[in-house]
XYZ file of C-alpha atoms in Angstrom:
610
model
C -61.245 -146.829 52.373
C -59.427 -150.094 53.024
C -57.585 -149.953 56.379
C -55.902 -153.330 55.889
C -52.125 -153.308 56.304
C -50.152 -153.088 53.067
C -47.124 -155.424 52.968
C -43.827 -153.532 52.842
C -41.868 -153.932 49.614
C -38.168 -154.822 49.665
C -35.844 -152.294 48.081
C -32.093 -152.079 47.527
C -29.962 -149.004 48.121
C -28.707 -147.515 44.862
C -25.066 -146.472 45.171
C -23.557 -143.737 43.020
C -20.012 -145.037 42.718
C -18.645 -141.752 41.373
C -20.118 -139.934 44.334
C -18.741 -142.545 46.715
C -15.258 -142.299 45.216
C -15.427 -138.511 45.507
C -16.378 -138.935 49.175
C -13.460 -141.304 49.762
C -10.914 -139.085 48.053
C -12.001 -135.825 49.695
C -13.144 -136.901 53.151
C -11.958 -140.392 54.118
C -8.488 -140.726 52.597
C -5.953 -137.966 53.047
C -4.118 -138.727 49.794
C -4.450 -140.897 46.649
C -1.250 -142.643 47.787
C -3.325 -145.029 49.906
C -4.392 -146.930 46.783
C -1.196 -149.007 46.864
C -1.550 -149.614 50.585
C -5.007 -151.080 49.975
C -3.695 -153.373 47.248
C -0.833 -154.574 49.436
C -3.237 -155.000 52.320
C -5.591 -157.159 50.259
C -2.631 -159.290 49.210
C -1.409 -159.756 52.788
C -4.894 -160.706 53.973
C -5.271 -163.202 51.130
C -1.914 -164.855 51.900
C -2.778 -164.948 55.614
C -6.092 -166.648 54.836
C -4.420 -169.274 52.646
C -1.698 -169.963 55.193
C -4.247 -170.500 57.940
C -5.378 -173.569 55.967
C -1.996 -174.495 54.497
C 0.986 -173.187 56.482
C 3.405 -174.289 53.760
C 1.715 -172.382 50.933
C 3.763 -169.725 49.087
C 3.680 -166.205 50.516
C 4.617 -163.430 48.085
C 3.239 -160.199 46.662
C 4.583 -158.852 43.361
C 3.942 -155.306 42.130
C 4.653 -154.819 38.413
C 4.820 -151.402 36.767
C 3.594 -151.625 33.167
C 3.077 -149.075 30.412
C -0.680 -149.381 30.645
C -0.960 -149.358 34.400
C -0.069 -151.341 37.510
C -0.361 -155.036 38.304
C -0.357 -156.473 41.849
C -0.280 -160.266 42.211
C -0.426 -162.353 45.387
C -0.221 -166.068 46.176
C -3.182 -165.833 48.511
C -6.383 -167.771 48.979
C -8.118 -166.426 45.869
C -11.873 -166.209 45.216
C -14.572 -168.258 43.552
C -17.238 -166.722 41.304
C -19.663 -166.714 44.238
C -17.043 -164.959 46.364
C -16.538 -162.346 43.657
C -20.250 -161.525 43.526
C -20.432 -161.501 47.298
C -17.376 -159.445 48.159
C -16.160 -157.441 45.164
C -19.577 -156.387 43.866
C -21.092 -155.404 47.223
C -20.100 -152.012 48.585
C -18.960 -152.246 52.202
C -18.796 -156.080 52.323
C -15.512 -157.546 53.535
C -14.565 -161.191 53.512
C -12.953 -160.611 56.892
C -16.199 -159.361 58.397
C -17.778 -162.816 58.260
C -14.976 -164.547 60.128
C -15.019 -165.096 63.857
C -14.099 -162.056 65.932
C -11.001 -163.800 67.264
C -9.828 -164.505 63.738
C -10.262 -160.909 62.603
C -7.073 -159.924 64.388
C -5.120 -161.781 61.719
C -6.345 -159.443 58.977
C -5.535 -155.834 58.216
C -8.672 -154.869 56.314
C -12.003 -155.037 58.104
C -14.219 -152.408 56.522
C -14.916 -153.687 53.002
C -14.015 -150.492 51.141
C -10.320 -151.096 50.429
C -10.560 -151.897 46.710
C -12.698 -148.809 46.136
C -9.701 -146.665 47.087
C -8.151 -147.691 43.766
C -10.869 -145.791 41.896
C -9.333 -142.621 43.297
C -6.510 -143.071 40.751
C -7.919 -145.661 38.320
C -10.634 -145.632 35.665
C -10.836 -149.395 35.532
C -9.973 -152.252 37.881
C -9.506 -155.813 36.654
C -9.276 -158.681 39.122
C -8.202 -162.144 37.958
C -8.489 -164.699 40.755
C -8.382 -168.428 41.388
C -9.401 -170.108 44.621
C -6.864 -172.220 46.523
C -9.636 -173.930 48.493
C -11.709 -175.406 45.646
C -11.359 -176.654 42.085
C -13.568 -173.827 40.783
C -12.380 -172.201 37.535
C -10.619 -168.821 37.621
C -12.783 -165.708 37.530
C -12.287 -162.271 35.988
C -14.025 -159.262 37.549
C -13.768 -156.018 35.573
C -15.221 -152.780 36.966
C -15.286 -149.176 35.794
C -15.505 -145.976 37.803
C -18.990 -145.415 36.356
C -20.277 -148.229 38.598
C -20.657 -150.970 35.954
C -18.865 -154.311 36.225
C -18.690 -157.693 34.506
C -17.903 -161.139 35.887
C -16.862 -164.117 33.780
C -15.091 -167.427 34.243
C -11.879 -167.860 32.256
C -9.726 -170.720 31.134
C -7.354 -172.177 33.699
C -4.414 -171.229 31.446
C -5.096 -167.537 32.106
C -4.635 -168.104 35.841
C -2.666 -171.352 36.243
C -1.996 -171.080 40.026
C -4.152 -170.015 42.984
C -4.021 -166.390 43.972
C -5.232 -162.991 42.813
C -3.943 -160.416 40.345
C -5.295 -156.866 40.306
C -4.641 -154.602 37.324
C -5.300 -150.860 37.436
C -5.813 -148.644 34.406
C -4.900 -145.052 35.409
C -7.449 -142.298 35.151
C -6.442 -139.166 33.288
C -4.412 -136.876 35.535
C -3.318 -139.686 37.887
C -0.476 -141.115 35.784
C 2.122 -139.718 38.228
C 0.981 -142.254 40.833
C 1.971 -145.115 38.520
C 5.570 -144.152 37.717
C 8.255 -146.619 38.752
C 9.946 -144.319 41.271
C 6.637 -143.385 42.892
C 5.459 -146.993 43.134
C 8.750 -148.143 44.686
C 8.619 -145.259 47.164
C 5.035 -146.058 48.180
C 5.651 -149.806 48.373
C 8.717 -149.302 50.576
C 6.909 -146.785 52.743
C 3.836 -148.937 53.323
C 5.191 -152.453 53.048
C 8.782 -152.633 54.310
C 7.737 -154.361 57.549
C 5.124 -156.729 56.102
C 5.498 -160.386 57.114
C 5.575 -161.634 53.493
C 7.984 -160.958 50.656
C 7.067 -157.893 48.584
C 8.880 -157.043 45.332
C 8.428 -154.355 42.687
C 9.194 -155.211 39.054
C 9.987 -152.360 36.674
C 11.102 -153.676 33.306
C 14.087 -155.970 33.903
C 14.743 -154.586 37.391
C 13.387 -156.286 40.504
C 13.405 -154.308 43.760
C 12.982 -156.057 47.084
C 10.756 -154.047 49.400
C 10.544 -156.172 52.534
C 13.086 -155.251 55.230
C 12.327 -157.519 58.162
C 12.713 -158.038 61.021
C 12.160 -154.425 62.025
C 15.315 -152.591 63.026
C 14.230 -152.613 66.695
C 13.728 -156.401 66.637
C 17.182 -157.275 65.294
C 20.030 -158.563 67.469
C 23.137 -156.370 67.791
C 26.550 -157.208 69.248
C 26.630 -154.095 71.459
C 24.294 -151.473 72.836
C 26.188 -148.793 70.929
C 25.679 -150.572 67.611
C 21.979 -150.972 68.342
C 21.654 -147.286 69.129
C 23.539 -146.342 65.968
C 21.294 -148.567 63.821
C 18.125 -147.089 65.334
C 19.488 -143.556 64.921
C 20.206 -144.256 61.241
C 16.666 -145.595 60.823
C 15.280 -142.421 62.458
C 17.271 -140.251 60.099
C 16.042 -142.145 57.036
C 12.385 -142.366 58.098
C 11.776 -139.309 60.282
C 14.366 -136.945 58.853
C 16.453 -136.085 61.928
C 19.353 -137.456 63.944
C 18.022 -138.132 67.467
C 19.643 -137.042 70.694
C 18.899 -140.490 72.088
C 16.894 -143.648 71.410
C 14.366 -145.272 73.757
C 13.183 -148.871 73.291
C 9.420 -149.359 73.475
C 7.797 -152.698 74.250
C 4.252 -153.368 75.480
C 3.831 -157.157 75.089
C 0.209 -157.319 76.252
C -0.787 -154.901 73.487
C 1.580 -156.328 70.889
C 3.420 -153.018 70.572
C 7.112 -152.870 69.685
C 9.204 -149.986 68.439
C 11.375 -147.064 69.454
C 11.074 -143.457 70.554
C 13.552 -140.905 69.237
C 14.442 -137.797 71.237
C 14.215 -134.683 69.093
C 17.489 -132.757 68.648
C 15.736 -129.370 68.895
C 13.250 -127.878 71.326
C 9.590 -127.865 70.294
C 6.519 -126.195 71.726
C 4.577 -128.190 74.355
C 1.429 -127.281 72.427
C 2.679 -129.131 69.357
C 1.119 -132.569 69.119
C 3.592 -135.330 68.298
C 3.305 -136.968 64.884
C 4.222 -140.623 65.294
C 4.647 -143.402 62.742
C 2.444 -146.441 63.425
C 2.456 -149.812 61.641
C -0.400 -152.292 61.994
C 0.920 -155.858 61.637
C 3.759 -154.454 59.560
C 1.629 -152.251 57.280
C 2.169 -148.517 57.698
C -1.035 -147.110 59.131
C -0.119 -143.462 59.633
C 2.776 -141.074 59.969
C 0.682 -138.641 61.977
C -0.628 -140.504 65.027
C -1.039 -137.718 67.576
C -2.492 -139.614 70.551
C 0.043 -142.393 70.924
C 1.993 -140.720 73.756
C 1.017 -138.566 76.750
C 0.941 -134.823 76.076
C 4.023 -134.235 78.224
C 6.176 -136.433 75.965
C 6.245 -133.865 73.174
C 10.039 -134.095 72.958
C 10.065 -137.530 71.270
C 8.803 -139.036 68.029
C 7.904 -142.729 67.830
C 7.861 -145.537 65.310
C 5.935 -148.607 66.478
C 4.316 -151.742 65.136
C 1.149 -153.022 66.805
C -0.989 -156.144 66.575
C -4.014 -155.072 68.584
C -4.769 -151.357 68.352
C -7.826 -150.535 66.277
C -7.544 -148.465 63.090
C -10.136 -145.917 62.035
C -12.292 -146.595 58.968
C -9.774 -144.864 56.692
C -6.957 -146.898 58.277
C -4.971 -143.680 58.544
C -5.067 -143.273 62.319
C -5.798 -145.107 65.559
C -9.202 -145.356 67.180
C -9.028 -143.526 70.508
C -10.397 -146.160 72.896
C -9.419 -147.792 76.182
C -6.787 -149.942 74.499
C -5.022 -146.906 73.075
C -5.265 -145.158 76.454
C -3.579 -148.143 78.127
C -0.828 -148.254 75.518
C -0.340 -144.499 75.847
C 0.223 -144.818 79.598
C 2.577 -147.780 79.135
C 4.676 -145.995 76.502
C 4.796 -142.913 78.728
C 6.116 -145.161 81.487
C 8.948 -146.357 79.212
C 9.967 -142.766 78.475
C 9.793 -141.839 82.140
C 11.919 -144.874 83.107
C 14.503 -143.929 80.482
C 14.678 -140.414 81.870
C 15.043 -141.673 85.439
C 17.812 -144.077 84.379
C 19.720 -141.351 82.540
C 19.348 -138.997 85.516
C 20.742 -141.641 87.873
C 23.582 -143.033 85.759
C 24.571 -140.705 82.916
C 24.662 -137.049 83.974
C 26.485 -135.794 80.834
C 23.771 -137.288 78.628
C 21.095 -135.882 80.929
C 22.676 -132.424 80.761
C 22.670 -132.551 76.942
C 19.040 -133.599 76.970
C 17.919 -130.939 79.451
C 19.737 -128.197 77.586
C 17.203 -128.792 74.818
C 14.108 -130.279 76.479
C 13.982 -128.978 80.046
C 10.418 -127.794 79.447
C 9.153 -131.312 78.790
C 10.873 -132.656 81.878
C 9.352 -129.896 83.986
C 5.926 -130.846 82.692
C 6.432 -134.436 83.821
C 8.180 -133.587 87.096
C 5.183 -131.536 88.317
C 3.360 -134.796 89.020
C 6.230 -137.162 89.812
C 8.101 -136.639 93.096
C 10.693 -139.311 92.408
C 11.544 -137.902 88.999
C 11.665 -134.370 90.395
C 14.217 -135.474 92.997
C 16.328 -137.066 90.266
C 16.378 -134.134 87.867
C 16.183 -131.227 90.341
C 19.980 -130.754 90.415
C 19.922 -130.349 86.634
C 16.768 -128.375 85.787
C 17.634 -124.750 84.862
C 15.593 -121.801 86.149
C 15.906 -118.062 85.598
C 16.927 -116.502 88.921
C 18.597 -113.433 90.334
C 21.751 -115.587 90.620
C 21.654 -116.328 86.911
C 20.291 -119.361 85.065
C 21.033 -122.182 87.491
C 19.464 -125.344 88.864
C 16.745 -124.842 91.453
C 18.487 -127.225 93.862
C 21.642 -125.077 93.851
C 19.604 -121.887 94.200
C 17.768 -123.296 97.252
C 21.116 -124.084 98.923
C 22.124 -120.443 98.546
C 18.801 -118.942 99.668
C 16.848 -120.567 102.538
C 13.918 -118.322 101.563
C 13.150 -118.646 97.882
C 11.051 -115.792 96.563
C 9.138 -116.337 93.346
C 7.226 -114.070 91.006
C 4.104 -115.294 89.261
C 4.764 -113.442 86.002
C 7.754 -112.630 83.848
C 6.881 -108.927 84.066
C 7.067 -108.915 87.868
C 10.461 -110.617 87.738
C 11.868 -108.130 85.249
C 10.716 -105.224 87.386
C 12.572 -106.347 90.492
C 15.427 -108.560 89.270
C 18.247 -105.929 89.101
C 17.400 -104.437 92.487
C 16.732 -107.798 94.156
C 20.048 -109.181 92.920
C 21.940 -106.159 94.273
C 20.142 -106.488 97.634
C 20.946 -110.201 97.925
C 17.290 -111.178 97.618
C 16.852 -114.625 96.025
C 14.100 -114.467 93.401
C 13.025 -117.101 90.856
C 11.132 -116.162 87.720
C 7.970 -118.276 88.005
C 6.348 -116.765 84.943
C 7.480 -119.464 82.526
C 5.462 -122.599 81.818
C 5.512 -125.069 84.756
C 8.131 -123.108 86.762
C 5.776 -121.693 89.375
C 4.329 -125.141 90.159
C 7.791 -126.654 90.556
C 9.075 -123.882 92.808
C 6.114 -124.305 95.153
C 6.806 -128.041 95.315
C 10.392 -127.405 96.399
C 9.722 -127.750 100.191
C 8.352 -131.261 99.559
C 11.642 -132.243 97.930
C 13.986 -130.151 100.104
C 12.567 -129.968 103.663
C 13.540 -126.736 105.404
C 13.249 -124.620 102.280
C 10.721 -121.790 102.405
C 9.015 -120.553 99.259
C 7.210 -117.215 99.303
C 5.576 -115.166 96.594
C 7.413 -111.900 96.114
C 5.314 -108.840 96.909
C 6.090 -105.085 96.835
C 6.416 -104.875 100.628
C 9.146 -107.528 100.642
C 11.153 -105.602 98.050
C 10.612 -102.298 99.801
C 11.874 -103.784 103.065
C 15.220 -104.458 101.364
C 15.594 -100.851 100.167
C 17.359 -98.288 102.353
C 15.472 -95.244 103.575
C 16.905 -91.810 102.781
C 18.012 -89.369 105.456
C 14.968 -87.608 107.004
C 16.443 -84.231 106.083
C 16.743 -85.299 102.452
C 13.156 -86.507 102.379
C 11.958 -83.284 103.983
C 13.794 -81.216 101.387
C 12.134 -83.258 98.629
C 8.651 -83.054 100.150
C 7.339 -80.493 97.648
C 8.700 -82.495 94.714
C 7.205 -85.725 96.077
C 3.822 -84.033 96.418
C 3.947 -82.988 92.758
C 5.083 -86.496 91.778
C 2.261 -88.191 93.679
C -0.289 -85.861 92.112
C 1.096 -86.672 88.648
C 0.807 -90.437 89.107
C -2.374 -90.560 91.145
C -4.475 -91.113 87.972
C -2.359 -94.233 87.397
C -3.189 -95.519 90.909
C 0.493 -95.280 91.747
C 2.233 -93.881 94.840
C 5.742 -92.408 94.866
C 8.463 -92.893 97.468
C 12.157 -92.026 97.774
C 14.733 -94.688 98.706
C 18.368 -95.613 98.064
C 19.285 -98.905 96.431
C 21.688 -100.601 94.078
C 22.439 -100.556 91.232
C 22.876 -96.801 91.003
C 22.152 -96.945 87.260
C 18.480 -97.808 87.945
C 16.713 -94.456 88.520
C 13.302 -95.868 89.434
C 11.689 -99.150 90.363
C 8.024 -99.889 89.715
C 6.575 -102.277 92.332
C 3.341 -103.463 90.843
C 1.765 -106.453 92.585
C -0.990 -108.600 91.166
C -3.718 -106.922 93.234
C -2.474 -103.476 92.305
C -2.455 -104.376 88.596
C -5.996 -105.668 88.849
C -7.198 -102.465 90.489
C -5.341 -100.345 87.935
C -6.857 -102.294 85.032
C -10.307 -101.789 86.556
C -9.723 -98.077 86.985
C -8.445 -97.778 83.414
C -11.492 -99.566 82.055
C -13.727 -97.304 84.152
C -12.011 -94.207 82.736
C -12.326 -95.508 79.172
C -16.024 -96.208 79.661
C -16.572 -92.742 81.074
C -14.702 -91.207 78.151
C -17.004 -93.026 75.720
C -20.047 -91.774 77.591
C -20.961 -95.291 78.701
C -22.386 -94.336 82.087
C -23.844 -97.774 82.749
C -20.571 -99.663 82.289
C -18.591 -96.940 84.048
C -20.941 -97.203 87.028
C -20.613 -100.992 87.150
C -16.823 -100.765 87.117
C -16.925 -98.040 89.746
C -18.959 -100.255 92.056
C -16.191 -102.880 91.810
C -13.570 -100.469 93.154
C -11.503 -102.296 95.734
C -9.101 -101.416 98.518
C -6.154 -103.241 96.958
C -2.674 -101.773 97.542
C -1.600 -99.333 94.885
C 1.422 -99.667 92.653
C 4.523 -97.880 93.893
C 7.209 -95.990 91.978
C 10.369 -96.029 94.099
C 12.839 -93.321 93.085
C 16.527 -94.085 93.691
C 18.131 -91.118 95.431
C 21.579 -92.543 94.692
C 20.967 -91.911 91.000
C 22.292 -88.455 89.929
C 19.393 -87.834 87.561
C 16.820 -88.479 90.312
C 18.641 -86.074 92.651
C 18.548 -83.346 89.987
C 14.850 -83.978 89.283
C 14.076 -83.864 93.018
C 15.580 -80.380 93.125
C 13.364 -78.945 90.370
C 11.333 -75.914 91.409
C 9.123 -75.884 88.303
C 6.031 -78.047 89.053
C 5.236 -78.714 85.379
C 8.781 -79.801 84.591
C 8.878 -81.992 87.704
C 5.563 -83.566 86.667
C 6.843 -84.337 83.146
C 10.085 -85.754 84.552
C 8.266 -88.064 86.982
C 5.927 -89.264 84.241
C 9.030 -89.995 82.138
C 10.588 -92.043 84.950
C 7.310 -93.920 85.394
C 7.149 -94.648 81.662
C 10.731 -95.880 81.613
C 10.017 -98.219 84.523
C 6.942 -99.507 82.661
C 9.015 -100.233 79.562
C 11.604 -102.122 81.603
C 8.856 -104.503 82.790
C 8.162 -105.531 79.150
C 4.454 -105.862 79.833
C 1.747 -104.604 77.459
C 0.800 -100.977 78.045
C -2.738 -99.721 78.427
C -4.017 -96.845 76.295
C -3.761 -94.552 79.322
C -0.115 -95.534 79.908
C 0.709 -95.065 76.237
C -0.807 -91.569 76.353
C 1.221 -90.753 79.462
C 4.452 -91.837 77.758
C 3.722 -89.679 74.733
C 2.749 -86.696 76.838
C 5.852 -86.850 79.038
C 8.167 -87.295 76.067
C 6.700 -84.377 74.159
C 6.670 -82.221 77.298
C 10.334 -82.866 78.017
C 11.215 -82.373 74.339
C 9.368 -79.039 74.337
C 11.365 -77.949 77.379
C 14.637 -79.044 75.821
C 14.210 -77.041 72.579
C 12.221 -74.091 73.924
C 13.576 -70.729 72.741
C 12.257 -67.426 74.162
C 10.181 -65.346 71.744
C 12.245 -62.225 70.780
C 9.114 -60.131 71.219
C 8.645 -61.225 74.836
């Protein structure tokens, strides 16, 4: 056997163009509409290349809608036959890729796959081109979606001036992308801010597409007129009339544009969809990482010179440059908010009535901003929905609940007792309440617990409690399986028969006990034993019965233990429902049992035979 090394043979990758086009259309590009963007982009790059050598050369791109397809002509640098073989016939090769890195910033396309996007809607692409840099004859490149192409030189009369013309023959089923209205819409969408003149010709009608300078770069006589022009642009491009307009400018990153404040509240979890242009060409309408997460109340339109596009050129590459721009744009929005808070309270009030949640998200980490907006941020409190600053002036000790359920349990009684309680269960509210002493020295913030509420309830007369001792014993026995104690107090409002004081620790212990009971009921001794070993000494929940309520006084006088038990379970269930928290299976069973028991008592008729 010969062990001598065998020279490696050179091979060339074989590319299935149909498969590649299918990959582009289903995985790289979000829509066939990008075909026109790629054609416009090629034209802009060609004109830019020609103007780098001859600044006075013509700069125009003309899109012509014809019966047999679409024609896009530019006055750019053109190609020689060698260029055609090198760039158009080689998948992934871009003429921009061979330029110096510093020069690449002048071009939009950098990935060498732009022209292939046209095969998503076209069966055949014909390119007629003539170089502006040499005296080489014009060249025709004709390619089909099956992967075959031809290249031939043509007479100068067929292409009398330098530049490139691309003609697309639609594929069956894609004719809708070549209608006049659709082409004008796409050209205006993608190319309105391009630096060169773009026109669309449909029959005898010529439509100008270019609308530069951008609306945010134009001079206006007054600030009001500028704001009105930007608001009109927002309505036409983004589909809503903004509450306000914020100028955006990051010179070091070549970013200019505007942010538009949404007129309606949106969820903080909803990622913003922003409109981004790259050197005038629309890159995406769905950039979701352009702004910090807290700025979900605005939508942006910007043009950038430096941010990197992804390979599909439909989004921005998330790198350090984008992170820097994101922080800078967030700073602009924060500065706008601080300026409005300091100088235009009516406008701030209108804004906060819609977007207080977004401001709270930002104010958690910004002391200066929190001081500015604190007099205006609304919170749910026992004094109504008021600003936290005003609430702190009324109550030196600000009590706060950590959940909405806890607040709902105690709010009516706390309000009647003069206890100042803030609902901290909403997003960001608890964090802001606990930061209140940093902003307002002398203010005390304390988490509300059952003992604090109980301390503000009046004890009943000892004789009354002694008379109700038997009833209370039955009541405690009825609710002991729920890990709940029962006590008798007097409090306002009289219409509240019972108050369930259920702290966080008590809820945790009750949930553990419920899970233990469920496991035991299923015969799962192992899991039941594990849960039993976790039994803690946490304080139990407490059902406080209001002796001022006539119904409670009548129930306390019941001599029938079973009826008293059903009545207490009913009061417990009603207090649970008032808390609006999810019920466990055990609590649901208790509610059903008490209801049916009381209903049975209400309709019971003695048997005539008894």
